[in-house]
């Protein structure tokens, strides 16, 4: 593995240039309040759709305008950087703002006199907050401290995606960039085909992992010690409380924001390992996950909003490493845009294939057989790019 660029000859006088930019991430859970304020100020109901505009228009444009940041924290400061609790509070604060926004959003949908279009826009904004909240849960769920792991489940409750806590840590990180991983997209596989496969596959994997863990302890899976069930129980309690508070009319909107939220997670999953494959060694096992097995991006805006999620190679190499200390690797394959821009492309398979398929082929030096290929598309891809069936 090549040493990360910019790590040499550093001293402990280094200061994080993004230190206070991480607070911008709190703009996301504040979106319901921002939308409400803009509507009250302007009288324009279009501002209930602020979440979608930010996710799909504003951030991708700013990403391209501001460009990339490939600078790394030097090795000499990594330990100090990870121990700085300021960065943890940037993550912790997401949750109370997220839940306050959800409660206010429910009140506005049921009591605010909104039109059907306004309620739809606000629900999508709430779903965007919940979807980015899964990324917050992702950061917390990898940590060893029990408080952070519990907070991860709380962040997942609004989307009913508590099983992600199990599958991502003990499933995806083991099987990443292999055909067995439901969260690794295959060359030629559209997002719309990937979506049901990853949702069903991740759920099945999480249940199987917990069932196996509990069986080793002589326990039935039907217990609240099952981390899948206790995570879902938190979602059930949350939805029940909101239904009691705001009436059964809020349920369709809660379900809608939850579905949009976890679909937002899965479209990001789609971009992270598309077409990448770990080779098998002589022993028959897959090679160790390396920087070449994750698509990365150093577009600074999306990295600030997603807590360096786009430095995905270092995350897979060091899952417990905190976001502020994640590094850029020169040898990692690079996306042409930030995740915010790439997820827009993913919704349109012909555009996605035009942008990404040739990059996968180039990554494997023209040998398509080295890629993780969608089985149904294998013959067509081999015919197009060469290789034996």
Coordinates of C-alpha atoms in Angstrom, one line a residue:
X1 CA 0.0 0.0 0.0
X2 CA 1.4 3.4 -1.0
X3 CA 1.9 5.8 1.8
X4 CA -0.8 8.5 1.8
X5 CA 0.3 11.7 0.1
X6 CA 1.3 14.7 2.3
X7 CA 2.0 12.6 5.4
X8 CA 5.7 12.9 5.4
X9 CA 7.8 15.6 7.1
X10 CA 4.9 16.8 9.2
X11 CA 5.2 18.3 12.7
X12 CA 2.8 18.4 15.6
X13 CA 2.1 22.1 14.7
X14 CA -0.3 20.9 12.1
X15 CA -3.9 22.3 12.4
X16 CA -6.9 20.9 10.7
X17 CA -8.0 23.4 8.0
X18 CA -11.5 21.9 8.0
X19 CA -11.9 22.0 11.8
X20 CA -14.8 24.4 11.9
X21 CA -16.2 23.4 8.5
X22 CA -17.4 20.2 10.1
X23 CA -20.1 22.2 11.9
X24 CA -21.6 22.8 8.4
X25 CA -22.9 19.2 8.7
X26 CA -25.5 20.4 11.2
X27 CA -27.1 22.3 8.3
X28 CA -28.7 19.0 7.2
X29 CA -30.7 18.2 10.3
X30 CA -31.7 21.9 10.5
X31 CA -33.4 21.8 7.0
X32 CA -37.0 21.4 8.4
X33 CA -36.5 24.6 10.4
X34 CA -34.7 26.4 7.5
X35 CA -37.6 25.4 5.1
X36 CA -40.2 26.6 7.6
X37 CA -38.4 29.9 8.1
X38 CA -38.0 30.5 4.3
X39 CA -41.7 29.7 3.7
X40 CA -42.8 32.1 6.5
X41 CA -40.5 34.8 5.1
X42 CA -41.3 34.5 1.4
X43 CA -44.7 32.9 1.4
X44 CA -43.4 30.4 -1.2
X45 CA -44.3 26.8 -0.6
X46 CA -41.5 25.7 -2.9
X47 CA -39.1 26.0 0.1
X48 CA -40.6 22.9 1.7
X49 CA -38.6 21.1 -1.0
X50 CA -35.3 22.7 0.2
X51 CA -33.9 19.3 1.2
X52 CA -34.1 17.9 -2.3
X53 CA -32.7 21.1 -3.8
X54 CA -29.7 21.0 -1.4
X55 CA -29.0 17.4 -2.0
X56 CA -29.4 17.2 -5.8
X57 CA -28.6 20.7 -7.0
X58 CA -26.8 23.0 -4.6
X59 CA -24.2 20.6 -3.1
X60 CA -23.2 19.0 -6.5
X61 CA -22.7 22.5 -8.0
X62 CA -20.7 23.8 -5.1
X63 CA -18.7 20.5 -5.2
X64 CA -17.6 21.3 -8.7
X65 CA -16.9 24.9 -8.0
X66 CA -14.8 24.4 -4.9
X67 CA -13.0 21.3 -6.2
X68 CA -10.9 18.8 -4.3
X69 CA -8.9 18.7 -1.1
X70 CA -6.3 15.9 -1.2
X71 CA -4.4 17.0 1.9
X72 CA -3.9 14.5 4.7
X73 CA -3.3 14.9 8.4
X74 CA 0.4 13.8 9.0
X75 CA 0.9 10.5 10.8
X76 CA 2.5 12.4 13.7
X77 CA -0.8 14.0 14.7
X78 CA -3.3 11.2 14.0
X79 CA -3.5 10.1 17.6
X80 CA -4.0 13.6 18.9
X81 CA -6.5 14.3 16.2
X82 CA -8.6 11.3 17.0
X83 CA -8.6 12.1 20.7
X84 CA -10.0 15.6 20.2
X85 CA -13.5 15.4 21.5
X86 CA -14.6 18.5 19.6
X87 CA -15.1 16.3 16.5
X88 CA -17.3 13.9 18.4
X89 CA -19.6 16.7 19.4
X90 CA -19.9 17.7 15.8
X91 CA -21.5 14.2 15.3
X92 CA -23.4 14.0 18.6
X93 CA -25.2 17.3 17.9
X94 CA -26.7 15.9 14.7
X95 CA -29.1 13.7 16.7
X96 CA -31.0 16.1 18.9
X97 CA -31.4 18.5 15.9
X98 CA -32.5 15.6 13.7
X99 CA -35.2 14.5 16.2
X100 CA -36.4 18.1 16.9
X101 CA -36.8 18.6 13.2
X102 CA -38.7 15.3 12.8
X103 CA -41.1 16.4 15.6
X104 CA -41.6 19.9 14.1
X105 CA -42.0 18.4 10.7
X106 CA -44.8 16.0 11.9
X107 CA -46.5 19.0 13.5
X108 CA -46.4 21.0 10.4
X109 CA -47.6 18.1 8.2
X110 CA -50.6 17.4 10.4
X111 CA -51.4 20.9 11.9
X112 CA -49.7 23.4 9.6
X113 CA -52.4 23.7 7.0
X114 CA -50.0 22.6 4.2
X115 CA -51.1 21.6 0.8
X116 CA -50.6 18.0 -0.5
X117 CA -47.5 19.2 -2.5
X118 CA -46.1 21.0 0.5
X119 CA -46.5 18.0 2.7
X120 CA -44.8 15.9 0.1
X121 CA -41.9 18.3 -0.2
X122 CA -41.5 18.5 3.6
X123 CA -41.6 14.7 3.8
X124 CA -38.8 14.4 1.3
X125 CA -36.8 17.0 3.3
X126 CA -37.3 14.9 6.4
X127 CA -36.3 11.8 4.5
X128 CA -33.1 13.6 3.3
X129 CA -32.3 14.4 7.0
X130 CA -32.9 10.7 7.9
X131 CA -30.8 9.4 5.1
X132 CA -27.8 11.6 5.9
X133 CA -28.5 10.5 9.5
X134 CA -27.7 7.0 8.5
X135 CA -24.2 8.2 7.6
X136 CA -24.0 9.7 11.1
X137 CA -25.0 6.3 12.4
X138 CA -22.3 4.8 10.2
X139 CA -19.6 7.0 11.8
X140 CA -20.9 6.2 15.3
X141 CA -21.5 2.5 14.8
X142 CA -17.9 1.7 14.0
X143 CA -16.6 3.0 17.3
X144 CA -15.7 0.9 20.3
X145 CA -17.4 3.1 22.9
X146 CA -20.8 1.8 23.9
X147 CA -22.3 5.3 24.1
X148 CA -21.5 5.9 20.4
X149 CA -22.9 2.5 19.4
X150 CA -26.2 3.2 21.2
X151 CA -26.4 6.6 19.5
X152 CA -25.9 4.9 16.2
X153 CA -29.1 2.9 16.7
X154 CA -31.0 6.1 17.7
X155 CA -29.9 7.7 14.4
X156 CA -31.2 4.7 12.5
X157 CA -34.6 4.6 14.1
X158 CA -36.4 7.1 11.9
X159 CA -35.6 5.0 8.8
X160 CA -36.3 1.5 10.3
X161 CA -32.8 0.6 9.2
X162 CA -31.4 -0.6 12.5
X163 CA -30.2 -3.8 10.9
X164 CA -27.6 -1.7 9.0
X165 CA -25.7 -1.5 12.3
X166 CA -25.2 -5.3 12.1
X167 CA -24.8 -5.9 8.4
X168 CA -22.5 -3.0 7.6
X169 CA -20.0 -3.7 10.4
X170 CA -20.0 -7.5 10.3
X171 CA -21.2 -8.2 6.8
X172 CA -20.2 -5.5 4.3
X173 CA -16.7 -4.9 5.8
X174 CA -16.0 -8.7 5.5
X175 CA -17.4 -9.3 2.0
X176 CA -16.9 -5.8 0.3
X177 CA -16.1 -5.9 -3.4
X178 CA -17.1 -9.5 -3.8
X179 CA -20.2 -11.0 -5.5
X180 CA -21.4 -12.2 -2.1
X181 CA -21.8 -8.7 -0.8
X182 CA -25.3 -7.2 -1.3
X183 CA -24.0 -3.7 -0.8
X184 CA -21.3 -3.9 -3.6
X185 CA -22.8 -3.0 -7.0
X186 CA -21.7 -4.9 -10.0
X187 CA -20.6 -3.7 -13.4
X188 CA -23.6 -3.4 -15.7
X189 CA -26.1 -3.5 -12.8
X190 CA -28.4 -0.4 -12.7
X191 CA -29.2 1.3 -9.4
X192 CA -32.9 0.2 -9.8
X193 CA -31.8 -3.4 -10.0
X194 CA -29.3 -3.0 -7.2
X195 CA -31.8 -1.4 -4.8
X196 CA -34.1 -4.4 -4.1
X197 CA -31.1 -6.8 -4.1
X198 CA -29.2 -4.7 -1.5
X199 CA -32.3 -4.0 0.7
X200 CA -33.4 -7.6 0.8
X201 CA -29.8 -9.0 1.0
X202 CA -28.7 -6.7 3.8
X203 CA -31.7 -7.5 5.9
X204 CA -31.2 -11.3 5.3
X205 CA -27.5 -11.0 6.1
X206 CA -28.1 -9.0 9.3
X207 CA -30.6 -11.5 10.6
X208 CA -28.3 -14.5 9.8
X209 CA -25.4 -12.8 11.5
X210 CA -27.3 -12.2 14.7
X211 CA -28.9 -15.6 14.6
X212 CA -25.5 -17.2 14.4
X213 CA -24.1 -15.0 17.2
X214 CA -26.9 -15.8 19.5
X215 CA -26.8 -19.5 18.6
X216 CA -23.2 -19.7 19.8
X217 CA -24.4 -18.4 23.1
X218 CA -27.3 -20.9 23.3
X219 CA -29.9 -18.2 22.7
X220 CA -32.9 -18.0 20.4
X221 CA -32.9 -15.2 17.9
X222 CA -36.3 -14.2 19.2
X223 CA -35.0 -12.0 22.0
X224 CA -34.4 -8.3 22.5
X225 CA -30.7 -9.3 22.8
X226 CA -30.9 -9.6 19.1
X227 CA -29.5 -6.3 17.9
X228 CA -31.8 -6.4 14.8
X229 CA -34.9 -6.7 16.9
X230 CA -34.0 -4.2 19.6
X231 CA -33.1 -1.7 16.8
X232 CA -36.5 -2.2 15.2
X233 CA -38.1 -1.9 18.6
X234 CA -36.7 1.6 18.9
X235 CA -38.2 2.5 15.5
X236 CA -41.6 1.0 16.6
X237 CA -41.6 3.1 19.8
X238 CA -40.7 6.2 17.8
X239 CA -43.4 5.8 15.2
X240 CA -45.9 4.8 17.9
X241 CA -45.1 7.9 19.9
X242 CA -45.4 10.2 16.9
X243 CA -48.7 8.5 15.9
X244 CA -50.1 9.1 19.4
X245 CA -48.9 12.7 19.3
X246 CA -50.1 13.6 15.8
X247 CA -52.7 11.1 14.9
X248 CA -52.7 8.1 12.4
X249 CA -52.6 10.6 9.5
X250 CA -48.9 11.1 10.1
X251 CA -48.0 7.4 9.4
X252 CA -48.0 7.5 5.6
X253 CA -45.5 10.5 5.7
X254 CA -43.4 8.7 8.3
X255 CA -43.2 5.7 6.1
X256 CA -42.4 7.8 3.0
X257 CA -39.6 9.7 4.7
X258 CA -38.2 6.4 6.0
X259 CA -38.2 4.8 2.5
X260 CA -36.6 7.9 0.9
X261 CA -34.0 8.0 3.7
X262 CA -32.8 4.4 3.3
X263 CA -32.9 4.6 -0.5
X264 CA -30.6 7.6 -0.2
X265 CA -28.2 5.5 1.8
X266 CA -28.3 2.7 -0.8
X267 CA -27.7 5.0 -3.8
X268 CA -24.5 6.1 -2.0
X269 CA -23.6 2.4 -1.4
X270 CA -24.1 1.9 -5.2
X271 CA -21.4 4.4 -6.0
X272 CA -18.8 3.3 -3.5
X273 CA -17.7 -0.1 -5.0
X274 CA -19.4 -0.2 -8.4
X275 CA -17.7 -2.9 -10.5
X276 CA -14.8 -3.4 -8.2
X277 CA -13.7 -6.9 -7.3
X278 CA -11.2 -8.5 -4.9
X279 CA -9.2 -11.3 -6.5
X280 CA -9.0 -14.8 -5.0
X281 CA -5.7 -15.9 -3.7
X282 CA -4.2 -19.4 -4.2
X283 CA -5.8 -20.5 -1.0
X284 CA -9.3 -19.7 -2.5
X285 CA -9.8 -16.8 -0.1
X286 CA -10.4 -13.2 -1.3
X287 CA -7.4 -10.9 -1.1
X288 CA -7.3 -8.3 1.6
X289 CA -9.4 -5.2 0.9
X290 CA -7.1 -2.5 -0.4
X291 CA -7.5 1.2 -1.6
X292 CA -8.2 -0.1 -5.1
X293 CA -11.4 -1.7 -4.0
X294 CA -13.3 1.5 -3.2
X295 CA -14.3 4.5 -5.3
X296 CA -13.1 7.7 -3.6
X297 CA -13.7 11.4 -4.0
X298 CA -11.9 14.4 -2.5
X299 CA -14.6 16.9 -3.5
X300 CA -14.5 19.0 -0.3
X301 CA -18.2 20.0 0.0
X302 CA -19.7 16.5 0.0
X303 CA -16.9 15.3 2.3
X304 CA -17.8 18.0 4.8
X305 CA -21.5 17.1 4.7
X306 CA -20.7 13.3 4.9
X307 CA -17.9 13.4 7.4
X308 CA -15.2 12.2 5.0
X309 CA -17.3 9.2 3.9
X310 CA -15.8 9.7 0.4
X311 CA -12.3 8.8 1.8
X312 CA -13.7 5.3 1.6
X313 CA -10.6 3.3 1.1
X314 CA -9.0 4.4 4.4
X315 CA -12.3 3.7 6.1
X316 CA -12.2 0.1 4.9
X317 CA -8.6 -0.2 5.9
X318 CA -9.2 1.3 9.3
X319 CA -12.9 1.0 10.2
X320 CA -12.6 2.5 13.7
X321 CA -10.6 5.5 12.5
X322 CA -12.5 8.7 13.2
X323 CA -13.7 10.8 10.2
X324 CA -11.4 13.7 10.8
X325 CA -8.3 11.5 10.5
X326 CA -9.2 9.6 7.3
X327 CA -6.7 10.0 4.5
X328 CA -6.5 10.3 0.7
X329 CA -4.7 7.5 -1.2
X330 CA -3.2 8.3 -4.6
X331 CA -3.8 4.7 -5.8
X332 CA -7.5 4.6 -5.0
X333 CA -9.8 4.9 -8.0
X334 CA -11.3 8.4 -8.2
X335 CA -14.9 9.4 -9.0
X336 CA -15.3 12.2 -11.5
X337 CA -17.6 14.1 -9.0
X338 CA -18.5 14.0 -5.4
X339 CA -21.1 11.5 -4.1
X340 CA -23.8 14.2 -4.3
X341 CA -23.3 14.5 -8.1
X342 CA -22.8 10.8 -8.6
X343 CA -26.1 9.8 -7.0
X344 CA -27.9 12.0 -9.5
X345 CA -26.2 10.1 -12.3
X346 CA -27.1 6.7 -10.7
X347 CA -30.8 7.4 -11.1
X348 CA -30.3 7.5 -14.9
X349 CA -28.6 4.2 -15.8
X350 CA -27.6 5.1 -19.4
X351 CA -25.8 8.2 -18.1
X352 CA -24.2 6.3 -15.3
X353 CA -22.9 3.6 -17.6
X354 CA -21.5 6.2 -20.0
X355 CA -19.6 7.9 -17.2
X356 CA -18.5 4.9 -15.1
X357 CA -18.2 1.7 -17.1
X358 CA -15.2 2.8 -19.1
X359 CA -13.6 3.9 -15.8
X360 CA -14.0 0.5 -14.3
X361 CA -12.5 -1.1 -17.5
X362 CA -9.6 1.4 -17.3
X363 CA -9.1 0.6 -13.6
X364 CA -8.5 -3.0 -14.6
X365 CA -6.2 -2.0 -17.5
X366 CA -8.8 -3.1 -20.2
X367 CA -9.5 -6.6 -18.7
X368 CA -13.2 -6.6 -18.0
X369 CA -12.9 -10.2 -16.6
X370 CA -11.3 -8.7 -13.5
X371 CA -14.4 -6.7 -12.6
X372 CA -17.3 -7.6 -10.5
X373 CA -19.8 -8.2 -13.3
X374 CA -23.6 -8.4 -13.1
X375 CA -24.3 -12.1 -14.2
X376 CA -27.2 -11.2 -16.5
X377 CA -24.9 -8.7 -18.3
X378 CA -21.8 -10.8 -18.4
X379 CA -22.0 -12.0 -22.0
X380 CA -22.9 -8.6 -23.4
X381 CA -20.0 -6.9 -21.4
X382 CA -17.5 -9.5 -22.5
X383 CA -18.6 -9.0 -26.1
X384 CA -18.3 -5.3 -25.8
X385 CA -15.0 -5.0 -24.0
X386 CA -13.4 -8.3 -24.9
X387 CA -12.6 -11.4 -22.8
X388 CA -13.6 -15.0 -22.7
X389 CA -17.1 -16.0 -21.6

